PDB file of C-alpha atoms in Angstrom:
ATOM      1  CA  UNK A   1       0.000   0.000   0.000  1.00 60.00           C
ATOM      2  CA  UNK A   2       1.447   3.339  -0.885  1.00 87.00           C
ATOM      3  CA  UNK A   3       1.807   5.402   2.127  1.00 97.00           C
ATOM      4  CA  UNK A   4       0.468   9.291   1.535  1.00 98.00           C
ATOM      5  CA  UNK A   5       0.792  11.450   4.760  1.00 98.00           C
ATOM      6  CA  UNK A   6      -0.624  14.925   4.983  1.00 98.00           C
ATOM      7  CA  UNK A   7       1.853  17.392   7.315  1.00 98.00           C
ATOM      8  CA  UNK A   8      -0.170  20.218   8.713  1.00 98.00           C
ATOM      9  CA  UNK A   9       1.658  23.363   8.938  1.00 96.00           C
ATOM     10  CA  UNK A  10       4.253  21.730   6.914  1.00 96.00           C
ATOM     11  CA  UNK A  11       6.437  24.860   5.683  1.00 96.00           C
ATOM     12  CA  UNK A  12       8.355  25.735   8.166  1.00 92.00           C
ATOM     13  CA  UNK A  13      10.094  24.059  11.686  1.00 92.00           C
ATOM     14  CA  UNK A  14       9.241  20.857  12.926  1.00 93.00           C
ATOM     15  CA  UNK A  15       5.940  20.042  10.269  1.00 95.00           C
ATOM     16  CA  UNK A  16       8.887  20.850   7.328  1.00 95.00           C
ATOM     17  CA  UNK A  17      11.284  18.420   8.932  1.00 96.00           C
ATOM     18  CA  UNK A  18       8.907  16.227   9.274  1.00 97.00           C
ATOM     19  CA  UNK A  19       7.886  16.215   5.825  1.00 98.00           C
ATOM     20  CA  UNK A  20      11.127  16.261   4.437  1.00 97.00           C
ATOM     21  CA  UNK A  21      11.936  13.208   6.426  1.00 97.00           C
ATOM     22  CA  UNK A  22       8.948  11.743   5.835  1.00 98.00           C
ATOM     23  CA  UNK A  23       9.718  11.671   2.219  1.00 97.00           C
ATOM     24  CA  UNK A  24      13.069   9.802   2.409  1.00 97.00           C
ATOM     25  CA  UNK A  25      11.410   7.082   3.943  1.00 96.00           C
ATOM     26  CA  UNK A  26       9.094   6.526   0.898  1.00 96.00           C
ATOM     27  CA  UNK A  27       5.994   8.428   1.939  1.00 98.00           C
ATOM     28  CA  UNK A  28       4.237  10.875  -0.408  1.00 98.00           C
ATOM     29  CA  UNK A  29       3.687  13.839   1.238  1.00 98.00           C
ATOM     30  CA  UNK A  30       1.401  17.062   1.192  1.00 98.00           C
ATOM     31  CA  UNK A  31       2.649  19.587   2.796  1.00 98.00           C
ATOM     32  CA  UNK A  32      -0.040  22.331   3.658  1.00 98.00           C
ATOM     33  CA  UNK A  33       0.360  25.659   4.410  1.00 98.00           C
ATOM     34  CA  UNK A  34      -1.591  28.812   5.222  1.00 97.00           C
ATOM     35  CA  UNK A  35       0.153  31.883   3.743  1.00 94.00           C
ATOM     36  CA  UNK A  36       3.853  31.028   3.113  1.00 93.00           C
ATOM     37  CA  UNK A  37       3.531  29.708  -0.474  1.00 96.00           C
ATOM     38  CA  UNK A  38       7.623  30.173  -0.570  1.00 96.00           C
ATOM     39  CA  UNK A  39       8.648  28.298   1.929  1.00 96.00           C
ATOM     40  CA  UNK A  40       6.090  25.274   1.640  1.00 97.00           C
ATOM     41  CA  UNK A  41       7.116  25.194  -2.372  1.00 97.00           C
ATOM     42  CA  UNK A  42      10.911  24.969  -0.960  1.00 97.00           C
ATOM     43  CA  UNK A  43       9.947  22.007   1.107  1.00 98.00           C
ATOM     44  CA  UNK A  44       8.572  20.053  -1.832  1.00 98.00           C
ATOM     45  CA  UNK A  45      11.177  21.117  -4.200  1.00 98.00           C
ATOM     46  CA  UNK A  46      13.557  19.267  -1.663  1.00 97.00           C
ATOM     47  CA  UNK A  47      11.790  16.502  -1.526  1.00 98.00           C
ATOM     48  CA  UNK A  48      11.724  15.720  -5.120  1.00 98.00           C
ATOM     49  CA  UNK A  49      15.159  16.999  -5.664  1.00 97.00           C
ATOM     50  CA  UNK A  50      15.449  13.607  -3.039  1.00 96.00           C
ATOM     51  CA  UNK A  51      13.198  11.585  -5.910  1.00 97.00           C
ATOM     52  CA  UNK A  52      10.686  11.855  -3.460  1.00 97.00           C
ATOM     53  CA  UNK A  53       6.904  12.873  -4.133  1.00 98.00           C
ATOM     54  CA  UNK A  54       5.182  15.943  -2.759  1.00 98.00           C
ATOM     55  CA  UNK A  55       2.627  18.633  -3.384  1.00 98.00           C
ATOM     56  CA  UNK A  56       1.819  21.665  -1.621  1.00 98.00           C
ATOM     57  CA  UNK A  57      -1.737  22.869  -0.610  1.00 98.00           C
ATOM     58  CA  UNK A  58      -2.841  26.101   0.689  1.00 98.00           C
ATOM     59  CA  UNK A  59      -5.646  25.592   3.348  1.00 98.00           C
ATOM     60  CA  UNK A  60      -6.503  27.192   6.650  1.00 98.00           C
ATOM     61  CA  UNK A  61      -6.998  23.935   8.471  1.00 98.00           C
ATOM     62  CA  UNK A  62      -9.257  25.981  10.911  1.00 97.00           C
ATOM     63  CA  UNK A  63     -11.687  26.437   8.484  1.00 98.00           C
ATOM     64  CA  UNK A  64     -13.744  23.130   8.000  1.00 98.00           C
ATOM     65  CA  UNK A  65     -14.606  24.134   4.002  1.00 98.00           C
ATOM     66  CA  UNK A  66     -10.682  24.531   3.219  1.00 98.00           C
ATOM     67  CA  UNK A  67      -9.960  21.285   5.571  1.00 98.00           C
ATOM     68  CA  UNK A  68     -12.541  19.316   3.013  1.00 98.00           C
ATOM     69  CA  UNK A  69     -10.753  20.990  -0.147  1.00 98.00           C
ATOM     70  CA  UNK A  70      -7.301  20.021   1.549  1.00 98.00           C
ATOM     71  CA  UNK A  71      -8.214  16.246   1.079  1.00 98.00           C
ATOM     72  CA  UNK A  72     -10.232  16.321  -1.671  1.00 98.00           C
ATOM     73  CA  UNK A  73      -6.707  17.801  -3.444  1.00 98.00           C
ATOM     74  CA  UNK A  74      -4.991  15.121  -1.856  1.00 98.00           C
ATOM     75  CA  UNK A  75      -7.541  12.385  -2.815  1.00 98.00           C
ATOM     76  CA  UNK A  76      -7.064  13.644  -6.809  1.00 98.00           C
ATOM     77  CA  UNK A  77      -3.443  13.973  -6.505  1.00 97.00           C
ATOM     78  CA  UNK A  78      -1.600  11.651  -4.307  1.00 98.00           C
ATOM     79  CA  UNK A  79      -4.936   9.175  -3.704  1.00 97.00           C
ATOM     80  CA  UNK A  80      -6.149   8.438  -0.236  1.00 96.00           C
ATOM     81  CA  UNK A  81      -4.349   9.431   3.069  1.00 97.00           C
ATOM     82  CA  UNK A  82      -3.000   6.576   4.899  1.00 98.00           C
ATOM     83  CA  UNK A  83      -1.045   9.091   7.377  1.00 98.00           C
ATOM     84  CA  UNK A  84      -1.918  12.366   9.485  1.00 98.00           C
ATOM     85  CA  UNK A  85       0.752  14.511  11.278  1.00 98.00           C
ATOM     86  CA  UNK A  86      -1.490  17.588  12.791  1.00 98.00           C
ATOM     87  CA  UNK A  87       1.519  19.521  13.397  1.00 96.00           C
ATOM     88  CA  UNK A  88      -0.744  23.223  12.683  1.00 96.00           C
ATOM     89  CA  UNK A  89      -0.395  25.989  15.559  1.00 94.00           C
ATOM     90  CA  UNK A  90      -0.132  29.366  16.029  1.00 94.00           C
ATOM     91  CA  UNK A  91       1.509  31.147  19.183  1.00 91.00           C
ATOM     92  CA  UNK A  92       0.626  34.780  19.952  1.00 94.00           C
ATOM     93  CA  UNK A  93       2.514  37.210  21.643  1.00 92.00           C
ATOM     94  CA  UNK A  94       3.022  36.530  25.775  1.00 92.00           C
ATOM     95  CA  UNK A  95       0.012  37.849  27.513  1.00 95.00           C
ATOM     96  CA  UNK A  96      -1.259  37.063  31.100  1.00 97.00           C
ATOM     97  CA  UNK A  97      -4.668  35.841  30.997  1.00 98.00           C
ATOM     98  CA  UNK A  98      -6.121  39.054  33.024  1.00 98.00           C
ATOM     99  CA  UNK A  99      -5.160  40.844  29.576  1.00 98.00           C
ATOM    100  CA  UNK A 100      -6.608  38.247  26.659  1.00 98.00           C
ATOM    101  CA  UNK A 101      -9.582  38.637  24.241  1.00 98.00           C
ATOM    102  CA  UNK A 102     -12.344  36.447  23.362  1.00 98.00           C
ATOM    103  CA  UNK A 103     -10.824  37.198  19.715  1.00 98.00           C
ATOM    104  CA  UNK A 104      -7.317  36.221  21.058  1.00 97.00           C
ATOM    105  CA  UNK A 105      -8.333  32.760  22.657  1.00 98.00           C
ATOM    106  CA  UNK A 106     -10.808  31.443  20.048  1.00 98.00           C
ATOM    107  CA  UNK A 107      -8.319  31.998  17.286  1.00 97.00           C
ATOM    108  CA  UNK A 108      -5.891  29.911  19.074  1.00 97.00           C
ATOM    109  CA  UNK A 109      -8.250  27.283  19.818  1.00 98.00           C
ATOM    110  CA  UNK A 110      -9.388  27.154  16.598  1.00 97.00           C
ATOM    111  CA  UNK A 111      -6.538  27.160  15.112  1.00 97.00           C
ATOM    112  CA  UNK A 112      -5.011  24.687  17.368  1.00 97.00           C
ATOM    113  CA  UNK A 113      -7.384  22.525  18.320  1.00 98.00           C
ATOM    114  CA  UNK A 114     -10.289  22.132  16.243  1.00 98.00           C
ATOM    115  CA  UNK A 115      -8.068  21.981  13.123  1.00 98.00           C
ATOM    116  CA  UNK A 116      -7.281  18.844  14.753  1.00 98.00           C
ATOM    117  CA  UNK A 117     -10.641  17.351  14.949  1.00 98.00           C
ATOM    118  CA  UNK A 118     -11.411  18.520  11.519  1.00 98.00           C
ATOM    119  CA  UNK A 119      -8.396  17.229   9.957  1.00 98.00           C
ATOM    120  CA  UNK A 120      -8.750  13.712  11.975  1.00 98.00           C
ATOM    121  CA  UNK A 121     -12.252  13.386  10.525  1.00 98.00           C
ATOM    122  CA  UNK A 122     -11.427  13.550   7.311  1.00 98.00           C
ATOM    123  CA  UNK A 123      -8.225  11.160   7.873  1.00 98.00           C
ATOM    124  CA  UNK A 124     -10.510   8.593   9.507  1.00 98.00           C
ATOM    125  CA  UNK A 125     -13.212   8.351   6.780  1.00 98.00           C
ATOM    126  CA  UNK A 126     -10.170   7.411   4.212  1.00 97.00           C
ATOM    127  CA  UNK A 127      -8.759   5.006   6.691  1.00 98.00           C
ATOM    128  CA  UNK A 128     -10.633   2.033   5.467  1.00 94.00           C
ATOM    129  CA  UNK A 129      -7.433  -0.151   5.879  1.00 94.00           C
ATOM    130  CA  UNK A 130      -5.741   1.096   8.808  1.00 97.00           C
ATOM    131  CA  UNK A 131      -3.303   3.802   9.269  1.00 98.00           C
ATOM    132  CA  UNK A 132      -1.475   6.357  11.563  1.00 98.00           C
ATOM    133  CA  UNK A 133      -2.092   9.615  13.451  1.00 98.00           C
ATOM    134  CA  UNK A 134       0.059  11.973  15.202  1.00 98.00           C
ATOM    135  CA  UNK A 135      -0.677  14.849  16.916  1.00 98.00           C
ATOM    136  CA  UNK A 136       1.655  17.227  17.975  1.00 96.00           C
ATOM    137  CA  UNK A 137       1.100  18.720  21.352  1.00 95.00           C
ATOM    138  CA  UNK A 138       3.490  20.506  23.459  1.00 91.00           C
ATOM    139  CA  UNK A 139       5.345  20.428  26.655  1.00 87.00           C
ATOM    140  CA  UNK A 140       3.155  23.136  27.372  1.00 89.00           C
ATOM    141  CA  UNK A 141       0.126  21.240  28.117  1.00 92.00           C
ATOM    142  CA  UNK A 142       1.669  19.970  31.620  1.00 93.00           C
ATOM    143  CA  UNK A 143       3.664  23.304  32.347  1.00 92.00           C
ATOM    144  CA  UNK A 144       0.990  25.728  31.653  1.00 95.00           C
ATOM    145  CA  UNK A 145       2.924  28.599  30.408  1.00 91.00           C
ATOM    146  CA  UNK A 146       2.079  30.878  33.174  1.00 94.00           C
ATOM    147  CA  UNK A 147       2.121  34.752  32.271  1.00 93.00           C
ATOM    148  CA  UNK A 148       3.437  33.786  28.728  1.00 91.00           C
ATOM    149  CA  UNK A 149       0.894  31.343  26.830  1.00 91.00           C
ATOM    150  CA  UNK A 150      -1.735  29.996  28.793  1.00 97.00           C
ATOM    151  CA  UNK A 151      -4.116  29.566  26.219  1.00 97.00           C
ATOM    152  CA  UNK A 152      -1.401  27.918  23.986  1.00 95.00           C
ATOM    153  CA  UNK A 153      -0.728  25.494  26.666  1.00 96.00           C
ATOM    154  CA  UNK A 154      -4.793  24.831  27.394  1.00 98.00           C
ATOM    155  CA  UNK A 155      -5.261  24.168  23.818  1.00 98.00           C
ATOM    156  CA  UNK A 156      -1.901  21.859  23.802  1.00 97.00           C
ATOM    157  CA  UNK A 157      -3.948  20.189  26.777  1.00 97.00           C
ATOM    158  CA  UNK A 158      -7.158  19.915  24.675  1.00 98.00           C
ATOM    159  CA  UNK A 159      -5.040  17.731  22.092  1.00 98.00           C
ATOM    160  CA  UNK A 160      -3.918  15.098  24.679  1.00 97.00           C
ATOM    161  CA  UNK A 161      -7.190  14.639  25.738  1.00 98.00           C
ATOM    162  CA  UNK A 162      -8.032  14.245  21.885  1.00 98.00           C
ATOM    163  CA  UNK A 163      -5.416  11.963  21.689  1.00 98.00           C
ATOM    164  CA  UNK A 164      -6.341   9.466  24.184  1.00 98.00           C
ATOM    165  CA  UNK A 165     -10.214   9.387  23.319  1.00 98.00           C
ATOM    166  CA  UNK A 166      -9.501   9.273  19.302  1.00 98.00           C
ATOM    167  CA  UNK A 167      -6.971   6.640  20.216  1.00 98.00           C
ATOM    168  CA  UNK A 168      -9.368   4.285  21.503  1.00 98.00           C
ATOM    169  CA  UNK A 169     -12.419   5.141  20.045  1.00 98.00           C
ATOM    170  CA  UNK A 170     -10.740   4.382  16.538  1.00 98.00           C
ATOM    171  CA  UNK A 171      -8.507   1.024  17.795  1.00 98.00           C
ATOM    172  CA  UNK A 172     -10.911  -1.649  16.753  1.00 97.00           C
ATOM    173  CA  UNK A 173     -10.208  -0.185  12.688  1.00 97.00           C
ATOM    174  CA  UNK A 174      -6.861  -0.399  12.989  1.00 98.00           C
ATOM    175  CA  UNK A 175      -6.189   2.922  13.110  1.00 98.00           C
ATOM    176  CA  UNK A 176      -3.030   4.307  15.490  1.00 98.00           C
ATOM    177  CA  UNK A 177      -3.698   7.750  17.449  1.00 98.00           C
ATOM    178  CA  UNK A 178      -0.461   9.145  19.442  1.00 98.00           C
ATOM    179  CA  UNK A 179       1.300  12.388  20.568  1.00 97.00           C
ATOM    180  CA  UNK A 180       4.754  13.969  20.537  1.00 95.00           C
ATOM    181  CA  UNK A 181       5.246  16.762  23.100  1.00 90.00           C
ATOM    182  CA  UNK A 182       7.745  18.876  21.853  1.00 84.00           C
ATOM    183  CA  UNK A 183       9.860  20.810  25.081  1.00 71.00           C
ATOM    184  CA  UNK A 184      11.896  23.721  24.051  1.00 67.00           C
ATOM    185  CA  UNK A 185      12.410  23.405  19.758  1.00 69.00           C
ATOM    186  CA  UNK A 186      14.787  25.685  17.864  1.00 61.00           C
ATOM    187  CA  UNK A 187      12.187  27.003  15.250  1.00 56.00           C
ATOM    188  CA  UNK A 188      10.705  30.216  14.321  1.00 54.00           C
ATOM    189  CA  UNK A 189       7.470  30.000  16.371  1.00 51.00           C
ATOM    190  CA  UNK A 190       8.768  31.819  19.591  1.00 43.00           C
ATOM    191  CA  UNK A 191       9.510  34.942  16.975  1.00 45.00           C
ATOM    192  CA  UNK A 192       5.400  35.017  16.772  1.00 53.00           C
ATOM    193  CA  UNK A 193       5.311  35.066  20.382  1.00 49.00           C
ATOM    194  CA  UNK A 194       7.488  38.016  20.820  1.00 52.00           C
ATOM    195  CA  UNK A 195      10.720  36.464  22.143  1.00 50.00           C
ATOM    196  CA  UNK A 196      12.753  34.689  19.164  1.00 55.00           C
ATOM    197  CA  UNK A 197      15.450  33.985  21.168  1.00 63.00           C
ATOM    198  CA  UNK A 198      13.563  32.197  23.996  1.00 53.00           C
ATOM    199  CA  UNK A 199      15.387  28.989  23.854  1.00 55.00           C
ATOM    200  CA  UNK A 200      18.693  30.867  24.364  1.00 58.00           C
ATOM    201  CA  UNK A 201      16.930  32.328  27.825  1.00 54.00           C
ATOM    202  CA  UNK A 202      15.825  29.012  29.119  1.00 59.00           C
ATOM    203  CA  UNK A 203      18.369  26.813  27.632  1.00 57.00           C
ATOM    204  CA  UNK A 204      20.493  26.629  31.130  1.00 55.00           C
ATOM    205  CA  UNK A 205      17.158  25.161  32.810  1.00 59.00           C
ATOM    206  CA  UNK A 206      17.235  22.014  30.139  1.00 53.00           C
ATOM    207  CA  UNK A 207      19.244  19.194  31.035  1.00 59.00           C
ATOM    208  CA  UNK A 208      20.862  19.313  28.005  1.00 53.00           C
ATOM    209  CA  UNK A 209      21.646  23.192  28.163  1.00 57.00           C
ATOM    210  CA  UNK A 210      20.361  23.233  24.656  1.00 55.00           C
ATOM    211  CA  UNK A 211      17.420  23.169  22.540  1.00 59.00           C
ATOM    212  CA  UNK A 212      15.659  20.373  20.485  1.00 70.00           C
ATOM    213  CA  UNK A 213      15.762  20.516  16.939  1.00 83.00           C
ATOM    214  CA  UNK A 214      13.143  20.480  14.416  1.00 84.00           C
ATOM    215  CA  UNK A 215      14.801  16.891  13.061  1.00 89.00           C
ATOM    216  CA  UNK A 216      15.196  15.331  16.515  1.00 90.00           C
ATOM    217  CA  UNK A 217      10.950  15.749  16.404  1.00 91.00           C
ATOM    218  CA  UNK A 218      10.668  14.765  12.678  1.00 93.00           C
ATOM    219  CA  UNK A 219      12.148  11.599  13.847  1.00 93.00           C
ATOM    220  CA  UNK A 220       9.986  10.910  17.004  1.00 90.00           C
ATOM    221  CA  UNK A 221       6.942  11.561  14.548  1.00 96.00           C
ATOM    222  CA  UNK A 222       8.122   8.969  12.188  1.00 95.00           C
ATOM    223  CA  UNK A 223       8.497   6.743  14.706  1.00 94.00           C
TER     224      UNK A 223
END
């Protein structure tokens, strides 16, 4: 059976790794995107430099219509998914909770969690042989982020809980639900929270007085 994975949020940090890893273990691979049409085109044009196969799609995966045109492209193109990496998330600037909007929280739930759900229905109801699902949550979810990213780490929370209920709920088809929670990653995310050079900050607090890198994931996810 051909193995086709969609990557979430697959143009940049950990969902391009993962891709591009992905790829040289024979998977063909969509990479979606919302807005950086570059950088997601630079992904696949790696991959197939590789002789690997890969498309790029532009969908906000928080939008159920564009989640349905995401794998109706892939369904056309590559066939039908056999592998989901939800690896989509947003991170806005540090805020204490006394000081976030309605607007603020539900566009980072939405965005990170039920872009998740949406994109898990649509795997499922092309799983009719089995396959693979892996969320990517955070280390967030246990540490809570205090007076930086609460809501990122609640809706990191929401997607363990998703995790374990999809996980059994979809067993008896075959179909494998798990999570990777990330700690402190060297990618471009804690830019869009205001601090791009978190990781440097912290990085005396990590046992290994360093940060992960976006590879070091790719491979957990692949596992």
């Amino acid at each position: 059976m051909n193995s086709i994975v969609l990557v979430t949020g697959g143009s940049r940090g950990i969902g391009a790794a993962t891709a591009k890893y992905l790829a040289t273990q024979g998977y063909s691979v969509c990479v979606n995107y919302i807005s950086n049409e570059i950088e997601a085109s630079k992904v696949v044009e790696q991959i197939k430099e590789n002789g690997g196969t890969a498309i790029a799609v532009q969908a906000d995966v928080s939008h159920e219509e564009d989640v349905i045109r995401l794998f109706n492209t892939i369904d056309h193109s590559l066939g039908r998914i056999t592998h989901l990496v939800n690896n989509a998330g947003i991170l806005l600037p540090q805020m204490r909770v006394s000081e976030m909007t309605a607007d603020r929280i539900n566009k980072v739930l939405m965005t990170n969690v039920t872009s998740y759900f949406l994109c898990c229905r649509e795997a499922i109801n092309r799983m009719n042989k089995g396959g693979a699902i892996v969320n990517v949550s955070s280390a967030a979810a246990r540490l809570g982020s205090p007076c930086e990213y609460v809501d990122y780490a609640a809706s990191k929370g929401a997607i363990d809980t998703l995790t374990t209920g999809l996980s059994l709920e979809v067993a008896n088809k075959n179909i494998r639900v798990n999570c990777v929670r990330p700690g402190f990653i060297e990618t471009g995310m804690h830019a869009d929270g205001g601090e791009a050079n978190r990781v440097e900050r912290i990085k005396s607090s990590i046992p290994l007085k360093r940060g992960g890198k976006p590879e070091e994931v790719a491979a957990c996810i692949a596992f």
